[in-house]
CSV table of N, CA and C in Angstrom, one decimal:
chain,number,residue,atom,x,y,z
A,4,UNK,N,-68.4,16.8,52.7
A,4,UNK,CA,-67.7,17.5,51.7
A,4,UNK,C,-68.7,18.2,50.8
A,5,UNK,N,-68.5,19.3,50.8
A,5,UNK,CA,-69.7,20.2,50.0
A,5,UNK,C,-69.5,20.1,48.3
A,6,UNK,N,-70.0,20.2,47.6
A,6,UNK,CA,-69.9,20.4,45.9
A,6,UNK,C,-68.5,21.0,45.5
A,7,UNK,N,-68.2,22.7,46.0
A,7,UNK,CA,-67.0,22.7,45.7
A,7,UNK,C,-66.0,22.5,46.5
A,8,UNK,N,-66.3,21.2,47.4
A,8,UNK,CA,-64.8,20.8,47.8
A,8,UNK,C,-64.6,19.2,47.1
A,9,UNK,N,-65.4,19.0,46.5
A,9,UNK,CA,-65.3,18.0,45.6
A,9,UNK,C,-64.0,17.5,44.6
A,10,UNK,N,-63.6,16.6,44.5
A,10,UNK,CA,-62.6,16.7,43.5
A,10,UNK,C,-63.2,15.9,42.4
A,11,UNK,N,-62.3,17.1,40.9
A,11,UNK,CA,-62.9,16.7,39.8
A,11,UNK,C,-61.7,15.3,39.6
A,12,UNK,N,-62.2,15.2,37.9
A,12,UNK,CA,-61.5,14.2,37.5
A,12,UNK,C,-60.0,14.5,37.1
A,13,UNK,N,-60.1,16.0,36.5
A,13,UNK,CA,-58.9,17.1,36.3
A,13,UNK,C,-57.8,17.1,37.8
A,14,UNK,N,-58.5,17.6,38.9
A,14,UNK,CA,-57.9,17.1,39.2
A,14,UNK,C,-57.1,16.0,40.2
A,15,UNK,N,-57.1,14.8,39.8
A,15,UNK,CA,-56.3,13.4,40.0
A,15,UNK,C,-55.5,13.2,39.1
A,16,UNK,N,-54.4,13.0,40.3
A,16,UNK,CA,-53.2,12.6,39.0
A,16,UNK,C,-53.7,11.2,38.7
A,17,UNK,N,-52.8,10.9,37.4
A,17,UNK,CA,-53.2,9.4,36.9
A,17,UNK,C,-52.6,8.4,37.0
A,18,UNK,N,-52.8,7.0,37.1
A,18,UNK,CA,-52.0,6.0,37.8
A,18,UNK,C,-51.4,5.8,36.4
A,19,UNK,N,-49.3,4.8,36.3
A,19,UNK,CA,-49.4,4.9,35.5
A,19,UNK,C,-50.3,3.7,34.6
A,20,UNK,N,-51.1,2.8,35.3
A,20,UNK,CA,-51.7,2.0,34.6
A,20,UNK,C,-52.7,3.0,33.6
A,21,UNK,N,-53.1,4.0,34.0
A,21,UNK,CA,-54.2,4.8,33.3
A,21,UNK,C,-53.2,5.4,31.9
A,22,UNK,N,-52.7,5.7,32.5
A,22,UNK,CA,-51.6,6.4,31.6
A,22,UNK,C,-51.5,4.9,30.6
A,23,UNK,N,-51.3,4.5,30.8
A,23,UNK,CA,-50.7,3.1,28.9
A,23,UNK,C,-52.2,3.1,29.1
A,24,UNK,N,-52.9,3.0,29.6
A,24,UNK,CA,-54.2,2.7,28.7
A,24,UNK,C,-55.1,4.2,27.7
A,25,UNK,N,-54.3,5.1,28.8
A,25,UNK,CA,-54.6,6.4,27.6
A,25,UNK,C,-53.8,6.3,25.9
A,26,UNK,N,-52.7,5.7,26.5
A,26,UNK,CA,-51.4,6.0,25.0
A,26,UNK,C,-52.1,4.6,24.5
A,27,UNK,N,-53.0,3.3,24.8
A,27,UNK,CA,-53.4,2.1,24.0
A,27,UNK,C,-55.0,2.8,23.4
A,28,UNK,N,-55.7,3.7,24.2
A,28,UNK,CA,-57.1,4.1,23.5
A,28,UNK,C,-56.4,5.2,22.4
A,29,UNK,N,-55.4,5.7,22.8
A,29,UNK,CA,-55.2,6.6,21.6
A,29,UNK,C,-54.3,6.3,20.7
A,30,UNK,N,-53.3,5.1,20.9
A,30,UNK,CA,-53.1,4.4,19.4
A,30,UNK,C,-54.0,3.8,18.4
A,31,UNK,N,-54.8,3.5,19.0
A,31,UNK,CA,-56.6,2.9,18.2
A,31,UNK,C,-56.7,3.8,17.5
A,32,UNK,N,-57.0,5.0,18.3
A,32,UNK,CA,-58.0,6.2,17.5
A,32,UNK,C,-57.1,6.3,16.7
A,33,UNK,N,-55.6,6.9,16.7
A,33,UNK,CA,-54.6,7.3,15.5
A,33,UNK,C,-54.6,6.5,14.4
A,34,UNK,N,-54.3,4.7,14.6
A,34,UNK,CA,-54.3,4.2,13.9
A,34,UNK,C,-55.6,3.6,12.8
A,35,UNK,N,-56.4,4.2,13.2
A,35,UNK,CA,-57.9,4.6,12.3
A,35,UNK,C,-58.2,5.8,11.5
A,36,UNK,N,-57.7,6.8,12.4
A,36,UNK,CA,-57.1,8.1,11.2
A,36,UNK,C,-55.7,8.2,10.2
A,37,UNK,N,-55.0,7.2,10.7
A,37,UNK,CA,-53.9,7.0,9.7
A,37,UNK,C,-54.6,6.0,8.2
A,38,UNK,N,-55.7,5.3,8.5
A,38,UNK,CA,-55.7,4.0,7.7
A,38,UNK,C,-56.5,4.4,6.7
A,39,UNK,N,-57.9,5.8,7.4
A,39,UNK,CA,-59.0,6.9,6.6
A,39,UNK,C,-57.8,7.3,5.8
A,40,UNK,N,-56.7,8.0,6.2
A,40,UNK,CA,-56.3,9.1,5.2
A,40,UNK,C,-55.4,8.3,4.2
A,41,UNK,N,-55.2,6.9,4.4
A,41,UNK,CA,-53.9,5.9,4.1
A,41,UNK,C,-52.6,6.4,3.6
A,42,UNK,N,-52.4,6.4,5.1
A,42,UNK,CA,-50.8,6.8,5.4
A,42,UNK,C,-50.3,6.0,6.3
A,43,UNK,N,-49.1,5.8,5.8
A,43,UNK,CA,-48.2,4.5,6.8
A,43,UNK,C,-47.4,5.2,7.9
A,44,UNK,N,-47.6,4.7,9.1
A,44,UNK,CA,-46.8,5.1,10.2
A,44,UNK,C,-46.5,4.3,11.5
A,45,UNK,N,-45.7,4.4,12.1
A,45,UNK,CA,-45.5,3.5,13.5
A,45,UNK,C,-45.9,4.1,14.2
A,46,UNK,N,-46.7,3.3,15.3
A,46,UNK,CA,-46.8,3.9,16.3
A,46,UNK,C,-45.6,3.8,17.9
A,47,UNK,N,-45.4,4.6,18.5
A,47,UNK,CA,-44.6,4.3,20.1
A,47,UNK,C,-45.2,4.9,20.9
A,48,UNK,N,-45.4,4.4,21.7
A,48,UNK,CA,-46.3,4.7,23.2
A,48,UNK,C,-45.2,4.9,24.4
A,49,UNK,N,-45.5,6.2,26.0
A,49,UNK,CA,-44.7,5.8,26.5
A,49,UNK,C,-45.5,6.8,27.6
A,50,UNK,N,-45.2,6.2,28.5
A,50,UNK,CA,-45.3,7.2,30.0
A,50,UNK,C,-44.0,8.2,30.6
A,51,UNK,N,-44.3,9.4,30.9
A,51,UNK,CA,-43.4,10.4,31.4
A,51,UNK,C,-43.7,11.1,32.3
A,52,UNK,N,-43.5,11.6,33.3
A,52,UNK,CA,-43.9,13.0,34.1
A,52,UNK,C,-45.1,12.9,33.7
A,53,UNK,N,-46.3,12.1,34.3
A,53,UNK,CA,-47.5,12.2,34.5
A,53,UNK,C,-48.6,12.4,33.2
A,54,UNK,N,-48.0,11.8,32.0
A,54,UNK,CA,-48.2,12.0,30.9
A,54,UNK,C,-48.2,10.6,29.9
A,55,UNK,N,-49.1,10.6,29.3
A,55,UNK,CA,-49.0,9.5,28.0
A,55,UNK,C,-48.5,10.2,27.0
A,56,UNK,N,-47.3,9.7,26.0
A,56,UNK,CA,-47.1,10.2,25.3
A,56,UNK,C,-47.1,9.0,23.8
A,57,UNK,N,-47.9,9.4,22.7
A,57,UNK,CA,-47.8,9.0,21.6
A,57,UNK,C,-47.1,10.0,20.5
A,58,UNK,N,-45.7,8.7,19.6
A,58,UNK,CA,-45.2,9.2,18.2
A,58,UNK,C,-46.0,8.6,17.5
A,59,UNK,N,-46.0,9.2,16.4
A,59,UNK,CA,-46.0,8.5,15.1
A,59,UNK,C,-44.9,9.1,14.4
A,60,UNK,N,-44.4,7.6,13.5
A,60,UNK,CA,-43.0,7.9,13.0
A,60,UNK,C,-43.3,6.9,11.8
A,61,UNK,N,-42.0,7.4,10.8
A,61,UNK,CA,-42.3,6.4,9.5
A,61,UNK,C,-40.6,6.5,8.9
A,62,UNK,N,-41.1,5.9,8.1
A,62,UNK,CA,-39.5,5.6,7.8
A,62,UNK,C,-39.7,6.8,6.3
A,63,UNK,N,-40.8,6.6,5.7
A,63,UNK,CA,-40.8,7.5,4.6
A,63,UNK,C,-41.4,8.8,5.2
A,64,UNK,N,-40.5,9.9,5.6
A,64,UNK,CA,-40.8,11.1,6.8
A,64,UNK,C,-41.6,12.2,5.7
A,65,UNK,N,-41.7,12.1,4.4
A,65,UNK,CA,-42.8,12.8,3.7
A,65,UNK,C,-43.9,12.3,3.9
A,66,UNK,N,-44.1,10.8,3.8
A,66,UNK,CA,-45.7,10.2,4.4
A,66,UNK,C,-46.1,11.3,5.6
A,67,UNK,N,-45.6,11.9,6.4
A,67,UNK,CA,-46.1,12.5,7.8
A,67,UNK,C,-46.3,14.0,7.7
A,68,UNK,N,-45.6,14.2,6.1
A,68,UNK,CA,-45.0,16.4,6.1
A,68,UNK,C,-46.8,16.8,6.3
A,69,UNK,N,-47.5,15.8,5.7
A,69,UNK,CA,-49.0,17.0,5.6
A,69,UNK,C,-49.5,16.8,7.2
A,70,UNK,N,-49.1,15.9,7.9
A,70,UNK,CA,-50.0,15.4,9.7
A,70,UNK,C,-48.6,16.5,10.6
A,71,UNK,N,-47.4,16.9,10.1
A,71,UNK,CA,-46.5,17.2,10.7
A,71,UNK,C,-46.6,18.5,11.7
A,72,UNK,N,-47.0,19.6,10.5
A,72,UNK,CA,-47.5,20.7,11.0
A,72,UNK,C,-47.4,21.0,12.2
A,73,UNK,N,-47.0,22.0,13.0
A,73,UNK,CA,-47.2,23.1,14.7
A,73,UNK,C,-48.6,22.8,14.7
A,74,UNK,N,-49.7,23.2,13.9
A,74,UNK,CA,-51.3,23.5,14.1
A,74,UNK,C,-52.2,22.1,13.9
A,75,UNK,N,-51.7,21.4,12.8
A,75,UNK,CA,-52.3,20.4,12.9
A,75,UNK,C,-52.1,19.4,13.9
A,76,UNK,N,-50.4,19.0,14.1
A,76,UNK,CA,-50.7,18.3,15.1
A,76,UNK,C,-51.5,18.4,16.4
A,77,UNK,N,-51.7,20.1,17.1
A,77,UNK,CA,-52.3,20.5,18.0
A,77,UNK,C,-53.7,19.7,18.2
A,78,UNK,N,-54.4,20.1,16.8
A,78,UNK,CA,-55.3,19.7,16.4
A,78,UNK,C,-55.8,18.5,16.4
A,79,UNK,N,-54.9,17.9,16.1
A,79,UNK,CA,-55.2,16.2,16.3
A,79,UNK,C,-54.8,15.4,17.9
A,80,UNK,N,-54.2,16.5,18.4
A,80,UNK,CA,-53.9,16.1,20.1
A,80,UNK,C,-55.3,16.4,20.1
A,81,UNK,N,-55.8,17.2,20.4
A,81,UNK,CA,-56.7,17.5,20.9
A,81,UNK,C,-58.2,16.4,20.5
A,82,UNK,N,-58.2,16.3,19.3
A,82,UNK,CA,-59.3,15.1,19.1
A,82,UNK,C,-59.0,14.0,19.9
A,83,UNK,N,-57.3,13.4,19.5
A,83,UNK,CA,-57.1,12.3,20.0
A,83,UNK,C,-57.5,12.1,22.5
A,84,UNK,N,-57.2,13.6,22.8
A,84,UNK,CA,-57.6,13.3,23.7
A,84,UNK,C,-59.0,13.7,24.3
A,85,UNK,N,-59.9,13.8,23.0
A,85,UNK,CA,-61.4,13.8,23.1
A,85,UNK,C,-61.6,12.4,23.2
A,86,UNK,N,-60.9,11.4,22.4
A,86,UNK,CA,-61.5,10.3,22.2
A,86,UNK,C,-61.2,9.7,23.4
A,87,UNK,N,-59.7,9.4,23.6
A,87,UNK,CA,-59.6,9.3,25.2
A,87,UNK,C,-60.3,9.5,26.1
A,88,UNK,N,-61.1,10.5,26.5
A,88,UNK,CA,-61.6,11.3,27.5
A,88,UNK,C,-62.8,10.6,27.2
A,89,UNK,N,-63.4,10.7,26.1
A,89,UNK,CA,-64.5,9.7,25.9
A,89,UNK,C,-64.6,7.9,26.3
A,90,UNK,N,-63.9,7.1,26.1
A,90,UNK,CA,-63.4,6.5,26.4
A,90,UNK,C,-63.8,5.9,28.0
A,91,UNK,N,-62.1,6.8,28.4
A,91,UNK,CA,-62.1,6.5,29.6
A,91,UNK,C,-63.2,7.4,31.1
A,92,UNK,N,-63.4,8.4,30.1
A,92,UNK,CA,-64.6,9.2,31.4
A,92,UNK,C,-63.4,10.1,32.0
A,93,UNK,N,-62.5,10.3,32.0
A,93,UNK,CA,-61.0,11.1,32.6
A,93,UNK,C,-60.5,12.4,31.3
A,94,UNK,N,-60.1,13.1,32.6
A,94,UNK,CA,-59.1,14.3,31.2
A,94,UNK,C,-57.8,13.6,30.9
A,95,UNK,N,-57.7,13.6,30.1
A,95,UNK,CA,-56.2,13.6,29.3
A,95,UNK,C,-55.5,14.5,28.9
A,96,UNK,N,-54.2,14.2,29.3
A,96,UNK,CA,-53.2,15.4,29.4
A,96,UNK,C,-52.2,15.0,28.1
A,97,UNK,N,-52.7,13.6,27.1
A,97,UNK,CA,-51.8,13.6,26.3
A,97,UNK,C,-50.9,14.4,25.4
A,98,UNK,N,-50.0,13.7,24.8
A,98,UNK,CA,-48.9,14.5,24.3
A,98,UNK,C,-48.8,13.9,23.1
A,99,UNK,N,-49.0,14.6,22.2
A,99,UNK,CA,-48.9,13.5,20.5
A,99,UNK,C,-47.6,14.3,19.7
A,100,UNK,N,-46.9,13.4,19.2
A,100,UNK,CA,-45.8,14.0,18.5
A,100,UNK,C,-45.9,13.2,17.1
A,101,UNK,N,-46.1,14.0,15.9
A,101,UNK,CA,-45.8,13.0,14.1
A,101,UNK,C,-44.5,13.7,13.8
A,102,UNK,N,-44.1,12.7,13.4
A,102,UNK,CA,-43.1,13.0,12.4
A,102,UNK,C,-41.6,13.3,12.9
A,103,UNK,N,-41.5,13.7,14.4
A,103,UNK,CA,-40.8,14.7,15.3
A,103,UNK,C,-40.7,16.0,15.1
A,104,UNK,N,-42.5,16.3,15.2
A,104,UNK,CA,-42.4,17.7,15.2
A,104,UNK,C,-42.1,18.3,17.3
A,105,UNK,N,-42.8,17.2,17.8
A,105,UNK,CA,-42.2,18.1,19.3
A,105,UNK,C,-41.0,18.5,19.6
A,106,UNK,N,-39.9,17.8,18.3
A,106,UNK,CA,-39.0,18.2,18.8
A,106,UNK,C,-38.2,19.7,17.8
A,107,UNK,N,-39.0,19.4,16.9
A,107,UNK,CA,-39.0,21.0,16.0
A,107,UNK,C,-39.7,22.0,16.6
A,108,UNK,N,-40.3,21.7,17.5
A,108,UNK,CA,-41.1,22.8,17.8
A,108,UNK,C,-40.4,23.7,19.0
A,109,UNK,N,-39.9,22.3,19.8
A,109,UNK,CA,-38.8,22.9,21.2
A,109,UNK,C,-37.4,23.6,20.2
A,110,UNK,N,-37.0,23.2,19.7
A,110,UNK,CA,-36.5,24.4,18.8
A,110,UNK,C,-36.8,25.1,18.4
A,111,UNK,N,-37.7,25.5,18.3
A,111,UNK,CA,-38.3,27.4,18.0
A,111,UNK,C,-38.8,28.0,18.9
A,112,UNK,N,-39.1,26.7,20.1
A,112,UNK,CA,-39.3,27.7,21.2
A,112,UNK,C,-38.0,28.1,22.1
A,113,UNK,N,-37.1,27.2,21.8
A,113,UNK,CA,-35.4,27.7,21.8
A,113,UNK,C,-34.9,28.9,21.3
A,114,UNK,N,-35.3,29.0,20.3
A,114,UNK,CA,-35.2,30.1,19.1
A,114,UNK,C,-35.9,31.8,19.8
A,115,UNK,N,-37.0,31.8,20.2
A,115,UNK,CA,-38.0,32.4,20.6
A,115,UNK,C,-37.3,32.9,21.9
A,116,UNK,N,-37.2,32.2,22.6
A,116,UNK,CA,-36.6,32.3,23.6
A,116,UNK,C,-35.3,32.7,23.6
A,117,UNK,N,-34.4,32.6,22.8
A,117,UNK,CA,-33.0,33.4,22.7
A,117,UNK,C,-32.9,34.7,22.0
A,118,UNK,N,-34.0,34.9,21.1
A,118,UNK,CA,-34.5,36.1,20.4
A,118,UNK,C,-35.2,37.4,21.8
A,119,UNK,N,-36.2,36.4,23.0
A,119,UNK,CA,-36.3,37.8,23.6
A,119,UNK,C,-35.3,38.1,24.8
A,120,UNK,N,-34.1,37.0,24.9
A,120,UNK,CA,-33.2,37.2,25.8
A,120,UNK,C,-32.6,38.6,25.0
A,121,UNK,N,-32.2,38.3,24.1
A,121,UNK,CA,-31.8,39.0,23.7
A,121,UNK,C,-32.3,40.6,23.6
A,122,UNK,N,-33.6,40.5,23.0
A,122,UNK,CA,-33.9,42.2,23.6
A,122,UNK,C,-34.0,42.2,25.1
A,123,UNK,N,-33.8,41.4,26.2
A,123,UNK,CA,-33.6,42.1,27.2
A,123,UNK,C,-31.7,42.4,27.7
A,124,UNK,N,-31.2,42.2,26.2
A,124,UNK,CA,-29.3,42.5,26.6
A,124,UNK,C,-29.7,43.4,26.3
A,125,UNK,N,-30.5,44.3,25.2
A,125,UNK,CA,-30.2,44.9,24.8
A,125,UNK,C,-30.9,46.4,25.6
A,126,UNK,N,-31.9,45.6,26.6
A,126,UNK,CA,-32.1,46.8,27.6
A,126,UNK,C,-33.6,46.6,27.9
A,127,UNK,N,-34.4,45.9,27.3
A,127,UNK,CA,-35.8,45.9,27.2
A,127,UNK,C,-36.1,45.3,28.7
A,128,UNK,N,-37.3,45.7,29.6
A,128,UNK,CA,-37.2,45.1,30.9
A,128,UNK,C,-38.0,44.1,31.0
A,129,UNK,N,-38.8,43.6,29.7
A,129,UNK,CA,-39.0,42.3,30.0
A,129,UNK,C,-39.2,41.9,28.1
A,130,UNK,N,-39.6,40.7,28.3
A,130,UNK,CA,-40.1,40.2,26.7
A,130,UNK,C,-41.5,39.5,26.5
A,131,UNK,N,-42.0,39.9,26.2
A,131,UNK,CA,-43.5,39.0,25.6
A,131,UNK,C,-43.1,38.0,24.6
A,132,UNK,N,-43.8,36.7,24.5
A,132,UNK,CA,-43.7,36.1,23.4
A,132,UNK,C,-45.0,35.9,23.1
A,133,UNK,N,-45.2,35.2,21.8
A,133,UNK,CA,-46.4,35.2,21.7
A,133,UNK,C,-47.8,34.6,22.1
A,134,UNK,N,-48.9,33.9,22.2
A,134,UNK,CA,-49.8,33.6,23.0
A,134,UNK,C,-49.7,31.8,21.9
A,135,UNK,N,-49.4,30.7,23.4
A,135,UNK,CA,-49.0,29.4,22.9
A,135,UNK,C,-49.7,28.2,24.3
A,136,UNK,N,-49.7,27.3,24.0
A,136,UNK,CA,-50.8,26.2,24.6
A,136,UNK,C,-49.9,26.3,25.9
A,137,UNK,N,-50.4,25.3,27.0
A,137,UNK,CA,-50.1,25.4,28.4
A,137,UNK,C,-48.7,24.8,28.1
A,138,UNK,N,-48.5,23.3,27.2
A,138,UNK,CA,-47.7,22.7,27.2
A,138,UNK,C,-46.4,23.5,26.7
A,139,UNK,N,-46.7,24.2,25.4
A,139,UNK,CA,-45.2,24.9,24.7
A,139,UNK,C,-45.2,26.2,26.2
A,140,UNK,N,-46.3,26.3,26.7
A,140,UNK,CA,-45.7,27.8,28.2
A,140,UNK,C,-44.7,26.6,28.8
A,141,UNK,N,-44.8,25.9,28.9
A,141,UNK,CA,-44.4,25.3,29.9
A,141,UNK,C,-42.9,24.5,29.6
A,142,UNK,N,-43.0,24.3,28.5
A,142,UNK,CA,-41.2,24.1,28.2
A,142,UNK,C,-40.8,25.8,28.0
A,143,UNK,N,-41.7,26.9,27.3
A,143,UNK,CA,-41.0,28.2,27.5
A,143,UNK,C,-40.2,28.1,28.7
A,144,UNK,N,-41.0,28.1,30.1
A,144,UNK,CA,-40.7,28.1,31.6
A,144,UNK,C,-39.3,27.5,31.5
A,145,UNK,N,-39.6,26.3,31.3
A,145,UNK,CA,-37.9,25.4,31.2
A,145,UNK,C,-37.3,25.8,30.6
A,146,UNK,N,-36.8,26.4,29.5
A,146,UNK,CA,-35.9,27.1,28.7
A,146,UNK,C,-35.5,28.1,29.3
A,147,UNK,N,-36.5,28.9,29.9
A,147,UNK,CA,-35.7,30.1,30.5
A,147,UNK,C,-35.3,30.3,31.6
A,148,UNK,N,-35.6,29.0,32.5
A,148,UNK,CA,-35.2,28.8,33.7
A,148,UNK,C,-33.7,28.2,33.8
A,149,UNK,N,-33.8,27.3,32.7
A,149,UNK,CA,-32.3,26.7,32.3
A,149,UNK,C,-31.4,27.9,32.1
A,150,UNK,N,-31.6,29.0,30.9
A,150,UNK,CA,-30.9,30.3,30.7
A,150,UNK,C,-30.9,31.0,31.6
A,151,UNK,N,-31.2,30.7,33.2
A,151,UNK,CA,-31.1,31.7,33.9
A,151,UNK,C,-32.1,33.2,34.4
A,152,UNK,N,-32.9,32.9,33.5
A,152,UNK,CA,-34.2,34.0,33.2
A,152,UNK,C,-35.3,33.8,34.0
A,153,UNK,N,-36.0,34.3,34.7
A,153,UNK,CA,-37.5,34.0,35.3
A,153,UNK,C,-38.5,34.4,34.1
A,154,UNK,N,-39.7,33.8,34.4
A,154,UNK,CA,-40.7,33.5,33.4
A,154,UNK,C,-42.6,33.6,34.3
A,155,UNK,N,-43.0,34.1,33.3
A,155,UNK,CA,-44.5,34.0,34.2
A,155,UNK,C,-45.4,34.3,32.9
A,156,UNK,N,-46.8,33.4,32.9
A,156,UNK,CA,-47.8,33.5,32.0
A,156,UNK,C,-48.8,34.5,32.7
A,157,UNK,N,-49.5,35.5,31.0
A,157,UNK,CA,-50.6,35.9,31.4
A,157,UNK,C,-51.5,36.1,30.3
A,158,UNK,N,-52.6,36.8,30.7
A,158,UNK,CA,-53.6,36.3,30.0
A,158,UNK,C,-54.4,35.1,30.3
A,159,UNK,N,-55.6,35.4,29.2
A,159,UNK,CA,-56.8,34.4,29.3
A,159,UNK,C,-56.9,33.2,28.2
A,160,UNK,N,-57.0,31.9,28.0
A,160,UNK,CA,-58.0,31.2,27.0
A,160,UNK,C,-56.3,31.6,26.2
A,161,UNK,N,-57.1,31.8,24.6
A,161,UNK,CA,-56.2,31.5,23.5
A,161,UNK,C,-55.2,32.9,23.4
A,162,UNK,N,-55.1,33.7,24.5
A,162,UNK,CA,-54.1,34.9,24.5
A,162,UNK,C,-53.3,34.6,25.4
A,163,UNK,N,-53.1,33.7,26.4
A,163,UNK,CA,-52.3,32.8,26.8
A,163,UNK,C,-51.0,33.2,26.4
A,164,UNK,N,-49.9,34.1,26.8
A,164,UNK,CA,-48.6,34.6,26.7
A,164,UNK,C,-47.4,34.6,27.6
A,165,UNK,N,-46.2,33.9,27.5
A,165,UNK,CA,-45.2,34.2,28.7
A,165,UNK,C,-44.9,35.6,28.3
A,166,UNK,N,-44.1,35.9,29.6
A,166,UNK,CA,-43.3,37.1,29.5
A,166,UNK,C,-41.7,36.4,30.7
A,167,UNK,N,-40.7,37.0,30.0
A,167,UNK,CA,-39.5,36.8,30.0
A,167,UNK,C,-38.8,38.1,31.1
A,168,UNK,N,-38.4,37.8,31.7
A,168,UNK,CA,-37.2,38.7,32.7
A,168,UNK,C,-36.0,38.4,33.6
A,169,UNK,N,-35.7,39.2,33.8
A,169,UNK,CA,-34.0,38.8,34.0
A,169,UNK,C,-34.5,38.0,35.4
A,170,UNK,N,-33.4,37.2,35.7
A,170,UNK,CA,-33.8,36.2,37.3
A,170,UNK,C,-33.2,36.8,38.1
């Protein structure tokens, strides 16, 4: 096997034992940034489609409005699967949701998505949306595939954009 026929760590998929041990190294880390900033939250851990996924939830849902954020929480996925990756020596493909912003978010990419359907009723032959992480491309894809629409990303790095067209 030569160098580049090597396989990285990227990519192997992950067993789901790896997976709970991603969503238990990254309840640590969270619940050490929750305790620095002292803010009360629950944590839930879960495996999905090849994915660790951690919430944090609270019963007092303003405890979470300043960690809630589209950008921050990005932000803090991303540390949390620095620490992971640290950790375990593996990439992490985690998925962090506070407050239930993943699910505010798939509604605007609902939103987004029925906004460029719509300029293509209105004649446009395709739609750009704007430039968004692999994960939000990738429910785009499912949204428009469910609507009956074909979908395809382009671009580089942080310009990363679907474009929308009729199926």
């Amino acid at each position: 096997m030569t160098t580049s026929d090597q396989i990285t760590p990227e990519q192997t998929a992950a067993t789901e034992e790896q997976l709970e041990q991603e969503g238990d190294i990254a309840a640590d880390y969270l619940e050490g940034l929750l305790d620095i900033a002292d803010i009360d939250g629950d944590l839930a851990l879960d495996v999905r489609a090849g994915r660790a996924y951690v919430s944090v939830e609270a019963d007092d849902i303003e405890a979470l409005s300043t960690l809630s954020h589209p950008d921050t929480v990005q932000a803090l996925q991303e540390l949390t699967r620095l620490a992971v990756q640290s950790s375990t020596g593996r990439f992490s493909r985690l998925i962090l949701d506070i407050g239930g912003s993943r699910d505010a978010r798939q509604r605007q990419l609902e939103n987004l998505v029925d906004r460029a359907i719509a300029r293509l009723d209105e004649g446009a032959s395709q739609a750009s949306l704007p430039a968004m992480s692999s994960y939000e491309r990738k429910l785009v894809h499912d949204i428009a595939a469910d609507r009956g629409y074909s979908s395809e990303s382009f671009g580089e790095g942080a310009d990363r954009h679907t474009v929308l067209r009729r199926g």
